[in-house]
Amino acid sequence: MLGLMQSQQLLISTLIEFAERHHGEGEIVSRRVEGDIHRYTYKEVAVRSRQVANALDGMKLQFSDRVATLAWNGYRHLELYFGVSGTGRVLHTLNPRLHPDQISWIVNHAEDSVLCFDMSFLPIVKAVHGRCPTIKHYVAMCDADKLPVDSGIPGLISYEAWIGAQSSEYKWPSFDENSASSMCYTSGTTGNPKAALYSHRSTMLHALAGALPDALSMSARDTVLPVVPMFHVNAWGLPYSAAMTGAKLVFPGPAMDGKSIFELIEGEKVSFAAGVPTVWQMMLGHMQAGGLRFSTLKRTVIGGSACPPAMITAFNDLYGVEVLHAWGMTEMSPLGTVCTLKNKHLTMSPQEKMLVRLKQGRGVFGVDMKIVDGDGKELPWDGKSYGDLLVKGPWIISAYFKGEGGSPLVDGWFPTGDVATIDAEGYMQITDRSKDVIKSGGEWISSIDVENIAMAHPAVAMAACIGMKHPKWDERPIIAVVKKPGSDVSRDELIAFYEGKTAKWQIPDDVVFVDAIPLGGTGKMQKTKLRELLKDYKLPDA
Ligand code: ADP
């Protein structure tokens, strides 16, 4: 017997309809490429998303055609989030930090029909347009009078002229909720980039679960600053969860430096911010240098790479901001776990609480996890046994776009490439990425643990641990360190700093001081590049 409830498809268009009706006055504030601050409401997002929808229909695009963006976090990008997916086309967010060769490869692979771009990315578009035959329309996300006269890009139109000519009336179509809504290519540390293709259903369920109190806890009383880019995994789903809850949204545009982010948080009374550790590192540096304090920020979700304990302490102890450590992947939409405490943790000592907060957290409802050994045998949730982490759930990929790389699943589970422990309470902790773990004398050393200790030293701005070939131990860890400006620490002082903080055999054999650690398109340390830089390095006793 079937239930007798109405069967309404879970569609992204319903989010903006809801936000318009129930939170029409809710604000969206954006720092623009031009540098000024733009502000308007959900009502206006809804009106202009419908104009986007009419404009796309006017281009005679088919259902599921891809509309690409090269854009910062901002209001026009938000309108495309709803306008493109709402009509049944697929929003393809391109990562502007990639090389033009990679971008044109990705555009051709996705067979994008339209490319909408912020003016900061005009040089990229000029570099790639001759190599992207599938793109029929180029839209510059600017006012009509800002359109460059001789851009050399055929048929270039301005976004404002494009949508300005359209009616604001539009009836969003209803279709199968399993239809594709957006896509994002993984950074492709190995082989060609591969695309995760999200559906309306997966996006809606992810937005619902992400907004829950023990996940990101979003409400109409929140002012949310997604520093995490809208071009990478849909800014962790925040634009959707914000529309679902009516939260005020604040977009940083291109200004990601510590000063600009701090000013935006204070100026707009941000209560909740989300970003990768490297962004917060810059902001904390700016605050510490100027003796600044937050007046409204309550919590920040930090993920994308491991959050160093020193950062959790700084936010918590110096500024009274709760850190929610979170873990996920492009292939997971991306939310997998969030570290929110349970009642029993509240009475713990600060040191014990810190040990919990350092973990990547509990599975969000909808995400199932397991850890397995080298033979695929499931390991216990005891907080000690570590193994390959596998996941499954309704917003985790079943295959890559166009079947690239064959089936990624093992018995229905997606192997994350991360090595982790899970404790009896269900808190997962990433030990390492399987390719970064250091194998020393048959034991594993977590590069994250080695980095975290170095990051706690007051003279260290950034630290990356990699394994170096060793004749006896197979591999030994070394730590590459960027010093804070105006601070100093010697190799021996830093090695001595590890004494008593970790097992002797896990202390790095050497310290290499570098000017910068290579970062990838999404702000993560690129250890492959670091290894290339240090290819002539020899361990002291090798
Ligand atoms: P890519 O695979 O392109 O680097 P993703 O953004 O999908 O891009 O990265 C997912 C990976 O990032 C995870 O598999 C994990 O290794 C790492 N990661 C994400 N969040 C965390 C975290 N909180 N702690 C440690 N590693 C993390």
Coordinates of C-alpha atoms and ligand atoms in Angstrom, one line a residue:
M1 CA 0.0 0.0 0.0
L2 CA 1.4 3.4 -1.0
G3 CA 1.1 6.4 1.3
L4 CA -1.4 9.0 0.4
M5 CA 0.8 12.1 0.5
Q6 CA 1.1 14.5 -2.4
S7 CA 4.0 13.7 -4.5
Q8 CA 5.8 16.9 -5.1
Q9 CA 9.2 16.7 -6.7
L10 CA 12.1 18.2 -4.7
L11 CA 13.2 21.0 -7.0
I12 CA 15.7 23.9 -6.5
S13 CA 13.1 26.4 -7.9
T14 CA 11.0 25.8 -4.8
L15 CA 13.8 27.2 -2.6
I16 CA 13.7 30.6 -4.2
E17 CA 9.9 30.6 -4.4
F18 CA 9.9 29.9 -0.7
A19 CA 12.5 32.5 0.1
E20 CA 10.5 35.1 -1.9
R21 CA 7.2 34.4 -0.1
H22 CA 8.5 33.9 3.4
H23 CA 11.7 35.9 3.6
G24 CA 11.1 38.5 0.8
E25 CA 12.8 41.2 2.9
G26 CA 15.8 39.0 3.8
E27 CA 19.0 40.6 2.7
I28 CA 21.7 39.6 0.3
V29 CA 24.9 41.7 0.5
S30 CA 27.7 41.4 -2.0
R31 CA 31.1 43.0 -2.3
R32 CA 31.3 43.5 -6.1
V33 CA 34.2 43.1 -8.4
E34 CA 34.1 46.9 -8.7
G35 CA 34.8 47.1 -4.9
D36 CA 31.5 48.6 -3.8
I37 CA 28.9 46.9 -1.7
H38 CA 25.6 45.8 -3.4
R39 CA 22.6 45.0 -1.3
Y40 CA 19.1 43.7 -2.1
T41 CA 16.6 41.1 -1.0
Y42 CA 15.4 37.6 -1.6
K43 CA 12.4 39.1 -3.4
E44 CA 14.7 40.7 -5.9
V45 CA 16.8 37.5 -6.3
A46 CA 13.5 35.7 -7.1
V47 CA 12.5 38.3 -9.7
R48 CA 15.9 38.3 -11.4
S49 CA 16.2 34.5 -11.3
R50 CA 13.0 34.4 -13.3
Q51 CA 14.5 36.9 -15.8
V52 CA 17.5 34.5 -16.1
A53 CA 15.1 31.7 -16.8
N54 CA 13.4 33.6 -19.6
A55 CA 16.8 34.7 -21.0
L56 CA 17.9 31.0 -21.1
D57 CA 14.7 30.0 -22.8
G58 CA 15.3 32.8 -25.3
M59 CA 18.6 31.1 -26.1
K60 CA 16.7 28.0 -27.0
L61 CA 18.7 25.8 -24.7
Q62 CA 17.6 22.2 -24.2
F63 CA 16.8 20.6 -20.9
S64 CA 20.0 19.5 -19.2
D65 CA 22.2 21.8 -21.3
R66 CA 25.2 23.1 -19.3
V67 CA 25.5 26.8 -18.4
A68 CA 29.0 27.5 -17.0
T69 CA 30.1 30.2 -14.6
L70 CA 33.5 31.7 -13.9
A71 CA 32.5 33.9 -11.0
W72 CA 33.2 35.0 -7.4
N73 CA 30.6 34.7 -4.6
G74 CA 28.1 37.4 -5.4
Y75 CA 24.4 38.2 -6.1
R76 CA 24.5 37.6 -9.9
H77 CA 26.0 34.2 -9.3
L78 CA 23.2 33.4 -6.8
E79 CA 20.6 34.3 -9.5
L80 CA 22.3 31.9 -11.8
Y81 CA 22.2 29.2 -9.1
F82 CA 18.4 29.4 -9.1
G83 CA 17.7 30.5 -12.7
V84 CA 19.8 27.9 -14.4
S85 CA 18.9 24.9 -12.3
G86 CA 15.3 26.0 -11.9
T87 CA 14.7 25.7 -15.7
G88 CA 16.2 22.2 -15.8
R89 CA 19.5 23.3 -17.2
V90 CA 22.7 22.3 -15.4
L91 CA 24.8 25.0 -13.6
H92 CA 28.5 24.2 -14.2
T93 CA 30.7 26.2 -11.8
L94 CA 34.2 26.5 -13.2
N95 CA 37.2 27.0 -10.9
P96 CA 38.9 30.2 -12.1
R97 CA 42.1 29.3 -10.2
L98 CA 42.8 26.5 -12.7
H99 CA 45.1 27.0 -15.7
P100 CA 43.3 28.1 -18.9
D101 CA 44.4 24.7 -20.5
Q102 CA 42.5 22.9 -17.7
I103 CA 39.5 25.2 -18.0
S104 CA 39.2 24.7 -21.7
W105 CA 39.6 20.9 -21.2
I106 CA 36.8 20.9 -18.6
V107 CA 34.5 23.2 -20.7
N108 CA 34.9 20.8 -23.7
H109 CA 34.4 17.8 -21.6
A110 CA 31.2 19.2 -20.0
E111 CA 30.1 20.6 -23.4
D112 CA 29.0 23.9 -21.9
S113 CA 26.6 25.9 -24.1
V114 CA 26.8 29.3 -22.3
L115 CA 29.6 30.9 -20.2
C116 CA 28.7 33.6 -17.7
F117 CA 31.8 35.3 -16.2
D118 CA 32.8 38.1 -13.8
M119 CA 34.9 40.8 -15.5
S120 CA 37.9 39.8 -13.4
F121 CA 38.0 36.6 -15.5
L122 CA 37.9 38.3 -18.9
P123 CA 41.6 37.4 -19.5
I124 CA 40.8 33.7 -18.9
V125 CA 37.8 33.9 -21.3
K126 CA 40.0 35.6 -23.9
A127 CA 42.5 32.8 -23.5
V128 CA 40.1 29.9 -23.9
H129 CA 37.2 31.1 -26.1
G130 CA 38.9 30.0 -29.4
R131 CA 39.3 26.5 -28.0
C132 CA 35.7 26.0 -26.7
P133 CA 33.5 25.3 -29.7
T134 CA 30.5 24.2 -27.7
I135 CA 30.0 27.6 -26.1
K136 CA 27.5 29.5 -28.2
H137 CA 26.9 32.5 -25.8
Y138 CA 29.2 34.6 -23.7
V139 CA 27.7 36.7 -20.9
A140 CA 29.8 39.2 -19.0
M141 CA 28.4 39.6 -15.5
C142 CA 28.4 43.4 -15.5
D143 CA 26.3 46.5 -16.3
A144 CA 25.7 47.2 -20.0
D145 CA 27.9 50.3 -19.9
K146 CA 30.8 48.3 -18.5
L147 CA 31.0 45.9 -21.4
P148 CA 34.4 46.1 -23.1
V149 CA 34.0 47.5 -26.7
D150 CA 36.6 45.3 -28.4
S151 CA 36.8 42.2 -26.2
G152 CA 37.4 39.9 -29.2
I153 CA 34.8 37.5 -27.8
P154 CA 32.1 37.0 -30.4
G155 CA 28.6 38.1 -29.5
L156 CA 29.6 39.1 -25.9
I157 CA 26.6 40.5 -24.1
S158 CA 26.3 42.1 -20.6
Y159 CA 24.3 40.2 -18.0
E160 CA 22.2 43.3 -17.1
A161 CA 21.3 43.8 -20.8
W162 CA 20.6 40.0 -21.2
I163 CA 18.2 39.7 -18.3
G164 CA 17.0 43.3 -18.3
A165 CA 15.2 42.7 -21.5
Q166 CA 13.2 39.8 -20.0
S167 CA 9.9 39.5 -18.3
S168 CA 10.0 38.8 -14.5
E169 CA 7.0 36.4 -14.9
Y170 CA 8.0 32.8 -15.2
K171 CA 6.4 29.5 -14.2
W172 CA 9.1 27.2 -13.0
P173 CA 8.7 23.8 -14.7
S174 CA 8.1 20.6 -12.8
F175 CA 10.2 17.6 -13.7
D176 CA 11.8 14.5 -12.2
E177 CA 13.8 15.5 -9.1
N178 CA 16.5 13.1 -10.1
S179 CA 17.4 15.4 -13.1
A180 CA 20.8 16.9 -13.0
S181 CA 21.0 20.4 -11.4
S182 CA 24.6 21.3 -11.2
M183 CA 28.1 20.0 -11.7
C184 CA 31.6 20.4 -10.3
Y185 CA 34.9 19.0 -11.4
T186 CA 37.3 17.6 -8.8
S187 CA 40.7 19.3 -8.7
G188 CA 42.1 16.1 -10.3
T189 CA 45.3 15.6 -8.3
T190 CA 45.7 12.4 -10.3
G191 CA 44.6 12.0 -14.0
N192 CA 42.1 14.3 -15.7
P193 CA 39.5 16.1 -13.7
K194 CA 36.2 14.2 -13.2
A195 CA 32.8 15.7 -12.6
A196 CA 30.4 15.1 -9.8
L197 CA 26.9 15.7 -11.3
Y198 CA 24.4 16.7 -8.6
S199 CA 20.7 16.3 -8.9
H200 CA 17.8 18.4 -7.6
R201 CA 16.9 15.7 -5.1
S202 CA 20.5 15.3 -3.8
T203 CA 20.9 19.1 -3.6
M204 CA 17.6 19.5 -1.7
L205 CA 18.3 16.7 0.8
H206 CA 21.8 18.0 1.3
A207 CA 20.5 21.5 1.9
L208 CA 17.9 20.2 4.4
A209 CA 20.4 18.1 6.3
G210 CA 23.1 20.8 6.2
A211 CA 20.7 23.3 7.9
L212 CA 20.0 21.0 10.8
P213 CA 21.1 22.2 14.3
D214 CA 23.7 19.6 14.7
A215 CA 25.1 20.3 11.2
L216 CA 25.5 23.9 10.2
S217 CA 22.5 25.1 12.2
M218 CA 21.1 27.8 9.9
S219 CA 18.1 29.9 10.6
A220 CA 16.4 33.2 9.6
R221 CA 18.2 34.8 12.5
D222 CA 21.6 34.1 11.0
T223 CA 23.8 36.2 8.8
V224 CA 25.9 33.8 6.8
L225 CA 29.2 34.6 5.1
P226 CA 30.3 31.8 2.7
V227 CA 34.0 32.5 2.1
V228 CA 34.1 29.1 0.6
P229 CA 33.7 29.7 -3.1
M230 CA 30.5 29.2 -5.0
F231 CA 32.7 27.8 -7.8
H232 CA 33.7 24.9 -5.6
V233 CA 31.0 22.3 -4.6
N234 CA 28.3 25.0 -4.5
A235 CA 29.8 26.8 -1.6
W236 CA 29.2 23.7 0.6
G237 CA 25.4 24.1 -0.2
L238 CA 25.1 27.3 1.8
P239 CA 23.2 29.3 -0.8
Y240 CA 20.5 26.6 -0.9
S241 CA 20.4 26.2 2.9
A242 CA 20.2 30.0 3.3
A243 CA 17.2 30.2 0.9
M244 CA 15.6 27.3 2.7
T245 CA 15.9 29.1 6.1
G246 CA 15.8 32.8 5.1
A247 CA 19.2 33.5 6.5
K248 CA 20.9 36.7 5.4
L249 CA 23.7 36.1 2.9
V250 CA 26.9 38.0 2.7
F251 CA 29.2 37.4 -0.3
P252 CA 32.9 38.5 -0.2
G253 CA 33.4 38.8 -4.0
P254 CA 37.1 38.7 -5.0
A255 CA 38.3 40.3 -1.7
M256 CA 39.4 37.2 0.3
D257 CA 42.3 38.9 2.2
G258 CA 42.1 39.0 6.0
K259 CA 41.3 42.7 6.3
S260 CA 38.4 42.6 3.8
I261 CA 36.9 39.5 5.3
F262 CA 37.2 40.9 8.8
E263 CA 35.6 44.2 7.8
L264 CA 32.7 42.4 6.1
I265 CA 32.1 40.3 9.2
E266 CA 31.9 43.3 11.4
G267 CA 30.2 45.6 8.9
E268 CA 27.4 43.2 8.1
K269 CA 27.1 41.6 11.6
V270 CA 27.9 38.1 10.4
S271 CA 27.0 35.4 12.9
F272 CA 28.2 32.4 10.9
A273 CA 31.1 32.1 8.4
A274 CA 32.4 29.1 6.4
G275 CA 35.8 28.6 4.8
V276 CA 39.0 26.6 4.5
P277 CA 41.8 27.0 7.1
T278 CA 44.1 29.0 4.8
V279 CA 41.5 31.8 4.6
W280 CA 41.0 31.9 8.4
Q281 CA 44.8 31.9 8.9
M282 CA 45.0 35.1 6.9
M283 CA 42.2 36.7 8.9
L284 CA 43.5 35.7 12.3
G285 CA 46.9 37.1 11.3
H286 CA 45.2 40.4 10.5
M287 CA 43.3 40.4 13.7
Q288 CA 46.2 39.5 15.9
A289 CA 48.4 42.2 14.3
G290 CA 45.8 44.9 14.9
G291 CA 44.5 43.7 18.3
L292 CA 41.0 43.3 16.7
R293 CA 37.9 41.5 18.2
F294 CA 34.7 40.2 16.7
S295 CA 31.4 41.7 17.9
T296 CA 28.8 39.4 16.2
L297 CA 30.5 36.2 14.9
K298 CA 29.3 33.2 16.9
R299 CA 30.5 30.2 14.9
T300 CA 32.6 29.2 11.9
V301 CA 32.7 26.0 10.0
I302 CA 36.1 25.0 8.9
G303 CA 36.8 22.2 6.4
G304 CA 38.4 21.3 3.1
S305 CA 41.6 20.3 4.9
A306 CA 42.4 19.6 8.6
C307 CA 41.8 22.5 10.9
P308 CA 45.0 22.9 13.1
P309 CA 44.3 22.9 16.8
A310 CA 46.0 26.3 17.2
M311 CA 43.3 27.7 15.0
I312 CA 40.5 26.1 17.0
T313 CA 42.1 27.5 20.2
A314 CA 42.5 31.0 18.7
F315 CA 38.9 31.2 17.6
N316 CA 37.5 29.7 20.8
D317 CA 39.8 31.1 23.5
L318 CA 40.8 34.5 22.1
Y319 CA 37.5 35.4 20.3
G320 CA 34.8 33.2 21.8
V321 CA 33.8 31.8 18.4
E322 CA 32.8 28.2 18.2
V323 CA 34.6 26.2 15.5
L324 CA 32.7 23.5 13.7
H325 CA 35.3 21.2 12.1
A326 CA 33.7 19.6 9.0
W327 CA 34.7 17.1 6.4
G328 CA 33.5 16.3 3.0
M329 CA 34.4 16.0 -0.7
T330 CA 33.3 17.3 -4.1
E331 CA 31.9 13.8 -4.6
M332 CA 29.8 14.2 -1.5
S333 CA 28.1 17.5 -2.3
P334 CA 30.2 18.0 0.0
L335 CA 28.9 17.5 3.6
G336 CA 29.9 14.3 5.3
T337 CA 30.6 15.0 8.9
V338 CA 30.4 18.0 11.2
C339 CA 32.0 18.2 14.7
T340 CA 29.2 19.3 17.0
L341 CA 29.3 18.3 20.6
K342 CA 26.9 16.0 22.5
N343 CA 25.5 16.8 25.9
K344 CA 28.1 14.5 27.6
H345 CA 30.9 16.6 26.2
L346 CA 29.8 19.9 27.7
T347 CA 31.0 19.1 31.2
M348 CA 34.5 18.0 30.0
S349 CA 37.6 19.9 30.7
P350 CA 38.8 22.3 27.9
Q351 CA 41.6 19.8 27.0
E352 CA 39.2 16.9 26.7
K353 CA 36.8 19.0 24.7
M354 CA 39.6 20.0 22.4
L355 CA 40.4 16.4 21.6
V356 CA 36.7 16.0 20.4
R357 CA 36.7 19.2 18.5
L358 CA 39.9 18.2 16.6
K359 CA 37.9 15.3 15.1
Q360 CA 36.2 15.8 11.8
G361 CA 32.9 15.0 13.5
R362 CA 29.8 12.9 13.4
G363 CA 28.0 11.8 10.2
V364 CA 25.3 14.2 9.1
F365 CA 22.0 12.3 8.8
G366 CA 22.0 10.7 5.4
V367 CA 25.7 9.8 5.3
D368 CA 26.7 6.3 6.3
M369 CA 30.4 5.6 7.0
K370 CA 32.7 2.6 7.5
I371 CA 36.4 2.0 7.8
V372 CA 38.1 -1.1 6.3
D373 CA 41.5 -2.7 6.4
G374 CA 43.6 -3.5 3.3
D375 CA 41.5 -6.7 2.7
G376 CA 38.3 -4.7 2.8
K377 CA 37.4 -6.1 6.3
E378 CA 35.4 -3.7 8.4
L379 CA 37.2 -2.2 11.4
P380 CA 35.7 -1.5 14.8
W381 CA 34.5 2.0 15.9
D382 CA 37.0 2.2 18.8
G383 CA 38.7 5.5 18.0
K384 CA 42.0 3.7 17.5
S385 CA 41.7 1.3 14.5
Y386 CA 42.4 3.2 11.3
G387 CA 41.6 2.3 7.8
D388 CA 40.2 3.4 4.5
L389 CA 37.1 5.5 4.9
L390 CA 34.0 4.6 2.7
V391 CA 30.7 6.4 2.6
K392 CA 27.3 6.1 1.1
G393 CA 24.2 8.2 1.0
P394 CA 21.7 10.1 -1.2
W395 CA 24.1 13.0 -2.0
I396 CA 27.2 10.9 -2.7
I397 CA 28.1 10.1 -6.3
S398 CA 27.2 6.8 -7.9
A399 CA 29.3 7.5 -11.0
Y400 CA 31.3 10.4 -12.5
F401 CA 29.9 12.4 -15.4
K402 CA 30.2 10.4 -18.7
G403 CA 31.3 7.4 -16.7
E404 CA 34.9 8.6 -16.4
G405 CA 37.1 6.3 -14.5
G406 CA 34.6 3.4 -14.5
S407 CA 32.5 2.7 -11.4
P408 CA 34.0 4.4 -8.4
L409 CA 31.9 2.3 -6.0
V410 CA 33.0 -0.8 -4.0
D411 CA 29.9 -2.9 -3.1
G412 CA 27.8 0.2 -3.2
W413 CA 30.2 2.3 -1.1
F414 CA 32.3 5.2 -2.3
P415 CA 36.0 5.0 -1.2
T416 CA 37.0 8.5 -0.1
G417 CA 40.8 8.1 -0.4
D418 CA 41.0 9.2 3.2
V419 CA 42.3 7.2 6.1
A420 CA 40.4 7.6 9.4
T421 CA 39.4 6.3 12.8
I422 CA 35.8 6.3 14.1
D423 CA 35.1 6.3 17.9
A424 CA 32.3 4.6 19.7
E425 CA 30.3 7.8 19.6
G426 CA 30.5 7.9 15.8
Y427 CA 33.1 10.8 15.7
M428 CA 35.3 10.3 12.7
Q429 CA 38.9 11.6 12.6
I430 CA 40.9 11.8 9.4
T431 CA 44.4 10.4 10.0
D432 CA 45.5 11.4 6.5
R433 CA 44.8 11.2 2.8
S434 CA 45.9 7.7 1.8
K435 CA 48.5 9.1 -0.6
D436 CA 50.0 11.5 2.1
V437 CA 50.3 9.1 4.9
I438 CA 54.0 8.4 5.8
K439 CA 55.0 4.7 6.1
S440 CA 57.9 4.5 8.4
G441 CA 59.3 1.1 9.5
G442 CA 55.9 -0.6 8.9
E443 CA 54.1 2.0 11.0
W444 CA 52.0 4.9 9.7
I445 CA 52.7 8.5 10.6
S446 CA 49.9 11.0 10.1
S447 CA 51.2 14.0 8.2
I448 CA 48.3 16.0 9.7
D449 CA 49.5 15.2 13.3
V450 CA 53.0 16.3 12.4
E451 CA 51.7 19.5 10.8
N452 CA 49.5 20.4 13.7
I453 CA 52.3 20.4 16.2
A454 CA 54.4 22.7 14.0
M455 CA 51.4 25.0 13.5
A456 CA 51.2 25.4 17.3
H457 CA 54.7 27.1 17.4
P458 CA 54.3 30.8 17.6
A459 CA 56.8 31.5 14.7
V460 CA 55.1 29.1 12.2
A461 CA 52.7 30.5 9.7
M462 CA 52.2 27.3 7.7
A463 CA 53.6 23.8 7.8
A464 CA 53.4 20.8 5.4
C465 CA 54.7 17.3 6.3
I466 CA 55.8 14.9 3.6
G467 CA 57.6 11.6 3.6
M468 CA 61.1 11.2 2.2
K469 CA 62.7 8.0 1.0
H470 CA 64.8 6.4 3.7
P471 CA 67.1 3.4 3.2
K472 CA 66.2 1.8 6.5
W473 CA 62.8 3.0 7.4
D474 CA 61.3 3.2 3.9
E475 CA 60.0 6.7 4.5
R476 CA 60.7 9.4 7.2
P477 CA 58.7 12.6 7.7
I478 CA 60.2 16.1 7.1
I479 CA 58.4 19.3 7.7
A480 CA 58.4 22.3 5.3
V481 CA 57.7 25.5 7.2
V482 CA 56.8 29.1 6.3
K483 CA 57.8 31.4 9.1
K484 CA 55.5 34.2 10.3
P485 CA 56.8 37.6 9.1
G486 CA 59.1 39.1 11.7
S487 CA 59.4 35.8 13.7
D488 CA 62.2 33.3 13.8
V489 CA 62.8 29.7 14.8
S490 CA 65.7 27.4 14.0
R491 CA 65.6 23.9 12.8
D492 CA 66.8 22.5 16.2
E493 CA 64.3 24.6 18.1
L494 CA 61.4 23.4 16.1
I495 CA 62.5 19.7 16.4
A496 CA 62.9 20.2 20.2
F497 CA 59.3 21.7 20.2
Y498 CA 58.1 18.2 19.3
E499 CA 59.6 16.6 22.4
G500 CA 56.9 15.2 24.7
K501 CA 54.1 16.1 22.2
T502 CA 54.3 12.9 20.1
A503 CA 56.1 9.6 20.0
K504 CA 59.8 9.9 19.3
W505 CA 59.6 8.0 16.0
Q506 CA 56.9 10.4 14.8
I507 CA 59.1 13.5 15.2
P508 CA 60.2 14.8 11.8
D509 CA 63.8 14.1 10.8
D510 CA 64.4 17.5 9.4
V511 CA 62.9 21.0 8.9
V512 CA 63.0 22.8 5.6
F513 CA 62.3 26.5 5.6
V514 CA 60.4 27.7 2.5
D515 CA 59.0 31.0 1.3
A516 CA 55.6 29.5 0.5
I517 CA 53.8 26.2 0.4
P518 CA 52.2 25.6 -3.0
L519 CA 48.4 25.8 -2.7
G520 CA 45.8 24.4 -5.2
G521 CA 42.8 26.0 -6.7
T522 CA 40.7 25.4 -3.6
G523 CA 43.3 26.6 -1.1
K524 CA 44.7 23.2 -0.1
M525 CA 48.3 22.4 0.2
Q526 CA 49.6 20.7 -2.9
K527 CA 52.0 18.1 -1.6
T528 CA 52.8 16.8 -5.1
K529 CA 54.1 20.3 -6.0
L530 CA 56.0 20.5 -2.7
R531 CA 57.6 17.2 -3.5
E532 CA 58.7 18.5 -6.9
L533 CA 60.2 21.6 -5.3
L534 CA 62.1 19.4 -2.9
K535 CA 63.1 16.7 -5.4
D536 CA 66.9 17.3 -4.7
Y537 CA 66.5 17.2 -1.0
K538 CA 68.3 14.4 0.9
L539 CA 67.5 13.3 4.5
P540 CA 70.5 14.0 6.9
D541 CA 71.2 10.3 7.3
A542 CA 70.0 8.9 4.0
Ligands
ADP1 P1 39.9 17.6 -4.1 O1 39.6 16.1 -4.0 O2 39.7 18.2 -5.3 O3 41.0 18.1 -3.2 P2 37.7 18.1 -2.4 O4 37.4 19.5 -2.0 O5 36.6 17.3 -2.8 O6 38.7 18.3 -3.4 O7 38.5 17.5 -1.2 C1 38.1 16.4 -0.5 C2 39.3 16.0 0.4 O8 39.7 17.1 1.3 C3 38.9 14.9 1.4 O9 38.9 13.7 0.8 C4 39.9 15.1 2.5 O10 41.1 14.4 2.2 C5 40.1 16.6 2.5 N1 39.4 17.2 3.6 C6 38.2 17.8 3.5 N2 37.9 18.3 4.7 C7 38.8 17.9 5.6 C8 39.0 18.1 7.0 N3 38.2 18.7 7.8 N4 40.1 17.5 7.6 C9 41.0 16.8 6.8 N5 40.9 16.7 5.5 C10 39.8 17.2 4.9

